[in-house]
CSV table of C-alpha atoms in Angstrom, one decimal:
chain,number,residue,atom,x,y,z
A,1,MET,CA,13.9,-7.3,-26.4
A,2,THR,CA,16.4,-5.8,-24.2
A,3,ASN,CA,19.8,-7.1,-22.8
A,4,VAL,CA,19.4,-4.5,-19.8
A,5,LYS,CA,20.4,-6.1,-16.3
A,6,LEU,CA,17.9,-4.7,-13.5
A,7,ALA,CA,18.4,-4.8,-9.8
A,8,ILE,CA,15.5,-4.2,-8.0
A,9,ILE,CA,16.4,-3.5,-4.2
A,10,TYR,CA,13.9,-3.0,-1.8
A,11,TYR,CA,13.3,-3.2,2.0
A,12,SER,CA,9.8,-4.2,3.5
A,13,MET,CA,8.5,-4.6,6.7
A,14,GLY,CA,5.0,-5.9,5.9
A,15,GLY,CA,5.4,-6.9,2.3
A,16,THR,CA,4.2,-3.7,0.4
A,17,ASN,CA,7.4,-2.7,-1.2
A,18,TYR,CA,8.0,-6.5,-1.8
A,19,GLN,CA,4.9,-6.7,-4.0
A,20,LEU,CA,6.1,-3.3,-6.0
A,21,SER,CA,9.3,-5.0,-6.5
A,22,LYS,CA,7.5,-8.1,-7.9
A,23,TRP,CA,5.4,-6.0,-10.1
A,24,ALA,CA,8.4,-4.0,-11.2
A,25,GLU,CA,10.1,-7.5,-12.1
A,26,GLU,CA,6.9,-8.5,-14.1
A,27,GLY,CA,7.0,-5.3,-16.1
A,28,ALA,CA,10.8,-5.3,-16.7
A,29,LYS,CA,10.8,-8.9,-18.0
A,30,GLU,CA,7.9,-8.0,-20.5
A,31,LEU,CA,10.7,-6.2,-22.3
A,32,GLY,CA,13.3,-9.1,-22.0
A,33,ALA,CA,15.5,-7.6,-19.2
A,34,GLU,CA,17.5,-9.8,-17.0
A,35,VAL,CA,16.2,-9.1,-13.4
A,36,LYS,CA,17.5,-9.5,-9.8
A,37,VAL,CA,15.1,-8.9,-6.8
A,38,LEU,CA,17.3,-8.3,-3.8
A,39,ARG,CA,16.4,-7.3,-0.2
A,40,VAL,CA,18.7,-5.2,2.2
A,41,GLN,CA,19.9,-6.5,5.4
A,42,GLU,CA,17.3,-6.1,8.2
A,43,LEU,CA,18.8,-4.2,11.1
A,44,ALA,CA,15.9,-4.5,13.6
A,45,PRO,CA,16.6,-6.4,16.8
A,46,GLU,CA,15.1,-10.2,16.4
A,47,SER,CA,13.1,-9.6,19.7
A,48,VAL,CA,11.3,-6.6,18.0
A,49,ILE,CA,10.5,-8.6,14.8
A,50,GLN,CA,9.1,-11.6,16.7
A,51,GLY,CA,6.7,-9.0,18.8
A,52,ASN,CA,5.0,-8.1,15.3
A,53,GLU,CA,3.2,-10.9,13.7
A,54,GLY,CA,2.8,-9.2,10.2
A,55,TRP,CA,6.7,-8.5,10.3
A,56,LYS,CA,7.6,-11.8,11.4
A,57,ALA,CA,5.7,-13.4,8.8
A,58,HIS,CA,6.7,-11.4,6.0
A,59,VAL,CA,10.5,-12.1,7.3
A,60,GLU,CA,9.8,-15.7,7.1
A,61,ALA,CA,7.9,-15.6,3.8
A,62,THR,CA,10.9,-13.7,1.9
A,63,LYS,CA,13.8,-15.3,3.6
A,64,HIS,CA,14.9,-16.9,-0.2
A,65,ILE,CA,15.3,-13.4,-1.3
A,66,PRO,CA,18.8,-12.7,-1.7
A,67,VAL,CA,20.4,-10.0,0.2
A,68,ALA,CA,21.7,-6.9,-1.9
A,69,THR,CA,25.4,-6.7,-2.3
A,70,SER,CA,28.0,-4.3,-3.8
A,71,GLU,CA,28.3,-7.0,-6.6
A,72,ASP,CA,24.7,-6.7,-7.6
A,73,ILE,CA,25.1,-2.7,-8.0
A,74,GLU,CA,28.2,-3.4,-10.1
A,75,TRP,CA,26.5,-6.0,-12.4
A,76,ALA,CA,23.4,-3.9,-13.0
A,77,ASP,CA,22.8,-1.2,-15.8
A,78,ALA,CA,19.6,-0.1,-13.9
A,79,ILE,CA,18.5,-0.1,-10.3
A,80,ILE,CA,15.1,0.4,-8.9
A,81,PHE,CA,14.8,1.0,-5.2
A,82,SER,CA,11.7,0.5,-3.1
A,83,VAL,CA,11.3,1.6,0.3
A,84,PRO,CA,8.8,2.6,3.0
A,85,THR,CA,9.0,6.2,4.2
A,86,ARG,CA,10.3,6.8,7.6
A,87,PHE,CA,9.4,10.2,8.8
A,88,GLY,CA,9.7,11.4,5.5
A,89,ASN,CA,13.1,9.7,4.8
A,90,MET,CA,14.3,6.2,3.8
A,91,PRO,CA,14.5,3.6,6.2
A,92,SER,CA,17.7,3.1,8.0
A,93,GLN,CA,18.2,-0.1,6.6
A,94,MET,CA,18.3,1.1,3.0
A,95,LYS,CA,20.4,4.1,4.1
A,96,GLN,CA,23.2,1.7,5.8
A,97,PHE,CA,23.2,-0.2,2.4
A,98,LEU,CA,23.8,2.8,0.3
A,99,ASP,CA,26.6,4.2,2.9
A,100,ILE,CA,28.6,1.2,2.8
A,101,GLN,CA,28.8,1.4,-1.1
A,102,GLY,CA,31.8,4.0,-1.1
A,103,GLY,CA,34.3,1.7,-2.5
A,104,LEU,CA,32.1,1.5,-5.4
A,105,TRP,CA,31.6,5.3,-5.7
A,106,ALA,CA,35.2,6.1,-5.3
A,107,THR,CA,36.1,3.9,-8.2
A,108,GLY,CA,33.4,5.3,-10.3
A,109,LYS,CA,31.4,2.3,-10.6
A,110,THR,CA,28.1,3.9,-9.8
A,111,VAL,CA,28.5,6.3,-12.5
A,112,ASN,CA,25.8,6.3,-15.4
A,113,LYS,CA,23.6,3.6,-13.6
A,114,VAL,CA,20.1,4.5,-14.5
A,115,VAL,CA,18.0,4.7,-11.2
A,116,SER,CA,14.5,5.0,-10.3
A,117,ALA,CA,12.7,4.4,-6.9
A,118,MET,CA,9.4,3.8,-5.4
A,119,THR,CA,7.7,4.1,-1.8
A,120,SER,CA,4.7,3.4,0.4
A,121,ALA,CA,3.2,5.2,3.7
A,122,GLN,CA,0.0,5.0,5.8
A,123,ASN,CA,-1.5,8.0,4.5
A,124,PRO,CA,-1.5,10.0,1.4
A,125,HIS,CA,0.9,12.8,2.6
A,126,GLY,CA,2.9,10.5,4.7
A,127,GLY,CA,6.3,11.8,3.3
A,128,GLN,CA,6.5,9.7,0.1
A,129,GLU,CA,7.8,12.4,-2.2
A,130,ALA,CA,10.4,13.5,0.5
A,131,THR,CA,11.5,9.9,0.8
A,132,LEU,CA,12.1,9.5,-2.9
A,133,LEU,CA,13.9,12.9,-3.0
A,134,SER,CA,16.1,11.8,0.0
A,135,LEU,CA,17.0,8.7,-2.0
A,136,TYR,CA,17.6,10.6,-5.4
A,137,THR,CA,20.0,12.9,-3.3
A,138,THR,CA,22.5,10.0,-2.8
A,139,MET,CA,22.0,9.0,-6.4
A,140,MET,CA,23.1,12.4,-7.6
A,141,HIS,CA,26.5,11.9,-5.6
A,142,TRP,CA,26.7,8.6,-7.2
A,143,GLY,CA,26.6,10.1,-10.5
A,144,THR,CA,23.5,8.0,-11.6
A,145,ILE,CA,21.0,8.9,-14.2
A,146,ILE,CA,17.8,9.3,-12.3
A,147,VAL,CA,14.6,8.2,-14.4
A,148,PRO,CA,11.5,9.4,-12.6
A,149,PRO,CA,8.3,8.3,-14.2
A,150,GLY,CA,7.3,12.0,-14.7
A,151,TYR,CA,3.6,12.4,-16.5
A,152,THR,CA,4.8,10.1,-19.4
A,153,ASP,CA,1.8,7.8,-19.3
A,154,PRO,CA,-2.1,8.2,-18.4
A,155,VAL,CA,-1.7,5.7,-15.9
A,156,LEU,CA,0.1,8.2,-13.7
A,157,PHE,CA,-2.9,10.2,-13.0
A,158,GLY,CA,-4.5,7.6,-11.1
A,159,ALA,CA,-4.0,5.6,-8.0
A,160,GLY,CA,-0.1,5.5,-7.3
A,161,GLY,CA,0.8,8.0,-10.1
A,162,ASN,CA,3.7,10.6,-9.0
A,163,PRO,CA,6.1,12.3,-11.2
A,164,TYR,CA,8.9,11.1,-8.4
A,165,GLY,CA,8.3,7.5,-8.3
A,166,THR,CA,5.2,5.2,-7.8
A,167,SER,CA,3.9,6.0,-4.2
A,168,VAL,CA,1.5,3.7,-2.5
A,169,THR,CA,-0.9,4.7,0.4
A,170,VAL,CA,-1.4,1.7,2.7
A,171,ASP,CA,-4.4,1.3,5.0
A,172,GLN,CA,-4.2,0.1,8.8
A,173,ASN,CA,-4.7,-3.2,7.6
A,174,GLY,CA,-1.7,-3.1,5.4
A,175,ASN,CA,-3.7,-3.1,2.3
A,176,MET,CA,-2.8,-1.0,-0.9
A,177,VAL,CA,-5.3,1.7,-1.7
A,178,GLY,CA,-6.0,1.9,-5.4
A,179,ASP,CA,-4.6,-0.3,-8.3
A,180,VAL,CA,-1.0,0.8,-8.4
A,181,GLN,CA,0.3,-2.3,-10.4
A,182,ALA,CA,0.1,-0.4,-14.0
A,183,ALA,CA,2.2,2.6,-12.4
A,184,VAL,CA,4.8,0.2,-11.3
A,185,LYS,CA,5.0,-1.6,-14.5
A,186,HIS,CA,5.2,1.8,-16.4
A,187,GLN,CA,8.1,2.9,-14.3
A,188,ALA,CA,9.9,-0.2,-14.7
A,189,LYS,CA,9.8,-0.3,-18.4
A,190,ARG,CA,10.5,3.3,-18.8
A,191,THR,CA,13.7,2.8,-16.5
A,192,VAL,CA,14.7,-0.3,-18.5
A,193,THR,CA,14.2,1.5,-21.8
A,194,VAL,CA,16.4,4.5,-20.8
A,195,ALA,CA,18.9,1.9,-19.4
A,196,GLU,CA,18.9,0.5,-23.0
A,197,TRP,CA,19.6,3.8,-24.6
A,198,VAL,CA,22.5,4.5,-22.3
A,199,LYS,CA,24.0,1.4,-22.7
A,200,LYS,CA,23.9,1.4,-26.5
A,201,ALA,CA,25.3,4.8,-26.2
A,202,ASN,CA,28.2,3.7,-24.1
A,203,GLN,CA,29.1,0.6,-26.6
Protein backbone atom coordinates (compact mmCIF):
# COMPACT_ATOMS: atom_id res chain seq x y z
CA MET A 1 0.00 0.00 0.00
CA THR A 2 1.15 3.51 -0.78
CA ASN A 3 0.69 6.88 0.90
CA VAL A 4 0.89 8.84 -2.36
CA LYS A 5 -1.57 11.69 -2.85
CA LEU A 6 -2.74 11.85 -6.47
CA ALA A 7 -4.70 14.65 -8.12
CA ILE A 8 -6.39 13.70 -11.40
CA ILE A 9 -7.18 16.97 -13.17
CA TYR A 10 -9.26 16.83 -16.33
CA TYR A 11 -11.26 18.79 -18.85
CA SER A 12 -14.09 17.05 -20.65
CA MET A 13 -16.82 18.30 -22.96
CA GLY A 14 -18.61 15.05 -23.74
CA GLY A 15 -17.42 12.76 -20.98
CA THR A 16 -14.49 10.87 -22.50
CA ASN A 17 -11.75 12.42 -20.37
CA TYR A 18 -13.96 12.23 -17.30
CA GLN A 19 -14.23 8.48 -17.88
CA LEU A 20 -10.46 8.18 -18.36
CA SER A 21 -10.02 10.04 -15.07
CA LYS A 22 -12.37 7.67 -13.26
CA TRP A 23 -10.44 4.65 -14.57
CA ALA A 24 -7.19 6.28 -13.46
CA GLU A 25 -8.73 6.80 -10.03
CA GLU A 26 -9.62 3.10 -9.85
CA GLY A 27 -6.09 2.06 -10.82
CA ALA A 28 -4.45 4.39 -8.31
CA LYS A 29 -6.75 3.33 -5.49
CA GLU A 30 -5.88 -0.31 -6.17
CA LEU A 31 -2.38 0.62 -4.94
CA GLY A 32 -3.80 2.48 -1.95
CA ALA A 33 -3.27 6.03 -3.20
CA GLU A 34 -5.35 8.90 -1.84
CA VAL A 35 -7.04 10.34 -4.95
CA LYS A 36 -8.88 13.52 -5.86
CA VAL A 37 -10.66 13.74 -9.23
CA LEU A 38 -10.96 17.39 -10.21
CA ARG A 39 -12.21 19.34 -13.22
CA VAL A 40 -10.87 22.62 -14.50
CA GLN A 41 -13.14 25.63 -14.76
CA GLU A 42 -15.33 25.78 -17.87
CA LEU A 43 -14.70 28.89 -19.98
CA ALA A 44 -17.18 28.37 -22.81
CA PRO A 45 -20.24 30.68 -22.87
CA GLU A 46 -23.33 29.18 -21.27
CA SER A 47 -25.27 29.78 -24.49
CA VAL A 48 -22.85 27.54 -26.41
CA ILE A 49 -23.08 24.76 -23.82
CA GLN A 50 -26.88 24.95 -23.77
CA GLY A 51 -26.93 24.62 -27.56
CA ASN A 52 -25.16 21.24 -27.47
CA GLU A 53 -27.23 18.50 -25.83
CA GLY A 54 -24.30 16.18 -25.12
CA TRP A 55 -22.17 18.95 -23.64
CA LYS A 56 -25.07 20.25 -21.54
CA ALA A 57 -25.83 16.75 -20.23
CA HIS A 58 -22.20 16.14 -19.28
CA VAL A 59 -21.91 19.47 -17.45
CA GLU A 60 -25.04 18.64 -15.50
CA ALA A 61 -23.88 15.10 -14.70
CA THR A 62 -20.50 16.25 -13.35
CA LYS A 63 -21.42 19.44 -11.50
CA HIS A 64 -20.64 17.62 -8.24
CA ILE A 65 -16.97 17.23 -9.24
CA PRO A 66 -14.84 19.87 -7.45
CA VAL A 67 -13.06 22.51 -9.54
CA ALA A 68 -9.27 22.19 -9.34
CA THR A 69 -7.36 24.84 -7.40
CA SER A 70 -3.74 25.76 -6.69
CA GLU A 71 -4.17 24.15 -3.28
CA ASP A 72 -4.88 20.82 -4.96
CA ILE A 73 -1.59 20.98 -6.87
CA GLU A 74 0.29 21.85 -3.70
CA TRP A 75 -1.42 18.96 -1.88
CA ALA A 76 -0.58 16.35 -4.50
CA ASP A 77 2.55 14.23 -4.75
CA ALA A 78 1.50 13.28 -8.28
CA ILE A 79 -0.82 14.66 -10.94
CA ILE A 80 -2.45 12.99 -13.92
CA PHE A 81 -3.92 15.36 -16.49
CA SER A 82 -6.59 14.23 -18.95
CA VAL A 83 -7.62 16.48 -21.84
CA PRO A 84 -9.07 16.28 -25.34
CA THR A 85 -6.97 17.65 -28.17
CA ARG A 86 -7.74 21.03 -29.71
CA PHE A 87 -5.89 21.34 -33.02
CA GLY A 88 -2.92 19.45 -31.60
CA ASN A 89 -2.92 21.43 -28.37
CA MET A 90 -4.50 21.22 -24.95
CA PRO A 91 -7.89 22.96 -24.55
CA SER A 92 -7.91 26.60 -23.46
CA GLN A 93 -9.66 25.60 -20.23
CA MET A 94 -6.68 23.51 -19.15
CA LYS A 95 -4.17 26.04 -20.48
CA GLN A 96 -5.72 28.79 -18.39
CA PHE A 97 -5.61 26.62 -15.29
CA LEU A 98 -1.91 25.95 -15.82
CA ASP A 99 -1.17 29.56 -16.71
CA ILE A 100 -2.52 30.90 -13.41
CA GLN A 101 -0.21 28.73 -11.31
CA GLY A 102 2.67 31.21 -11.50
CA GLY A 103 2.58 31.71 -7.74
CA LEU A 104 3.19 28.02 -7.09
CA TRP A 105 5.89 27.85 -9.74
CA ALA A 106 7.67 30.97 -8.41
CA THR A 107 7.85 29.52 -4.91
CA GLY A 108 9.09 26.10 -6.05
CA LYS A 109 5.91 24.27 -5.09
CA THR A 110 5.64 22.48 -8.43
CA VAL A 111 9.16 21.06 -8.27
CA ASN A 112 9.43 17.26 -8.26
CA LYS A 113 5.70 16.65 -8.60
CA VAL A 114 5.33 13.42 -10.58
CA VAL A 115 3.19 14.05 -13.67
CA SER A 116 1.58 12.02 -16.45
CA ALA A 117 -1.13 12.83 -19.00
CA MET A 118 -3.86 11.28 -21.17
CA THR A 119 -5.83 12.58 -24.14
CA SER A 120 -8.51 11.90 -26.77
CA ALA A 121 -9.43 12.91 -30.32
CA GLN A 122 -11.98 11.98 -32.98
CA ASN A 123 -9.50 10.23 -35.24
CA PRO A 124 -6.30 8.21 -34.72
CA HIS A 125 -4.03 11.00 -35.95
CA GLY A 126 -5.97 13.94 -34.56
CA GLY A 127 -3.11 15.44 -32.58
CA GLN A 128 -2.99 13.20 -29.52
CA GLU A 129 0.79 13.04 -29.23
CA ALA A 130 1.21 16.75 -29.93
CA THR A 131 -1.37 17.53 -27.25
CA LEU A 132 0.47 15.48 -24.64
CA LEU A 133 3.78 17.06 -25.60
CA SER A 134 2.26 20.55 -25.33
CA LEU A 135 1.20 19.78 -21.79
CA TYR A 136 4.54 18.20 -20.91
CA THR A 137 6.33 21.36 -22.12
CA THR A 138 4.65 23.31 -19.32
CA MET A 139 5.56 20.54 -16.90
CA MET A 140 9.24 20.87 -17.82
CA HIS A 141 9.07 24.53 -16.83
CA TRP A 142 7.44 23.54 -13.56
CA GLY A 143 10.33 21.22 -12.72
CA THR A 144 8.12 18.16 -12.50
CA ILE A 145 9.17 14.58 -13.06
CA ILE A 146 7.31 13.45 -16.18
CA VAL A 147 6.34 9.78 -16.13
CA PRO A 148 5.05 8.61 -19.51
CA PRO A 149 3.87 5.00 -19.76
CA GLY A 150 6.44 4.16 -22.43
CA TYR A 151 6.15 0.54 -23.48
CA THR A 152 6.36 -0.78 -19.95
CA ASP A 153 3.53 -3.31 -20.21
CA PRO A 154 2.11 -5.50 -23.00
CA VAL A 155 -1.25 -3.72 -22.67
CA LEU A 156 0.33 -0.63 -24.25
CA PHE A 157 0.62 -2.37 -27.60
CA GLY A 158 -3.16 -2.53 -27.84
CA ALA A 159 -5.94 0.05 -28.02
CA GLY A 160 -5.04 3.28 -26.26
CA GLY A 161 -1.42 2.28 -25.95
CA ASN A 162 0.91 5.21 -26.52
CA PRO A 163 4.37 5.78 -25.03
CA TYR A 164 3.48 9.45 -24.37
CA GLY A 165 0.27 8.71 -22.44
CA THR A 166 -3.01 6.91 -23.01
CA SER A 167 -4.70 8.33 -26.11
CA VAL A 168 -8.23 7.47 -27.09
CA THR A 169 -9.97 7.68 -30.44
CA VAL A 170 -13.63 8.67 -30.12
CA ASP A 171 -16.09 7.94 -32.92
CA GLN A 172 -18.76 10.32 -34.24
CA ASN A 173 -21.23 9.00 -31.66
CA GLY A 174 -18.89 9.80 -28.79
CA ASN A 175 -17.88 6.18 -28.13
CA MET A 176 -14.31 5.16 -27.41
CA VAL A 177 -12.72 2.86 -29.98
CA GLY A 178 -11.20 -0.23 -28.35
CA ASP A 179 -10.74 -1.22 -24.72
CA VAL A 180 -8.44 1.38 -23.17
CA GLN A 181 -9.29 0.85 -19.52
CA ALA A 182 -6.31 -1.43 -18.90
CA ALA A 183 -3.89 1.09 -20.46
CA VAL A 184 -5.28 3.87 -18.25
CA LYS A 185 -4.99 1.78 -15.10
CA HIS A 186 -1.42 0.79 -15.93
CA GLN A 187 -0.48 4.42 -16.48
CA ALA A 188 -2.06 5.45 -13.17
CA LYS A 189 -0.28 2.70 -11.26
CA ARG A 190 3.06 3.55 -12.87
CA THR A 191 2.59 7.22 -11.95
CA VAL A 192 1.76 6.35 -8.33
CA THR A 193 4.67 3.91 -8.07
CA VAL A 194 7.22 6.46 -9.29
CA ALA A 195 5.70 9.12 -7.01
CA GLU A 196 6.18 6.75 -4.09
CA TRP A 197 9.86 6.32 -4.98
CA VAL A 198 10.32 10.09 -5.19
CA LYS A 199 8.49 10.65 -1.92
CA LYS A 200 10.64 8.10 -0.08
CA ALA A 201 13.83 9.59 -1.54
CA ASN A 202 12.88 13.03 -0.23
CA GLN A 203 12.02 11.88 3.28
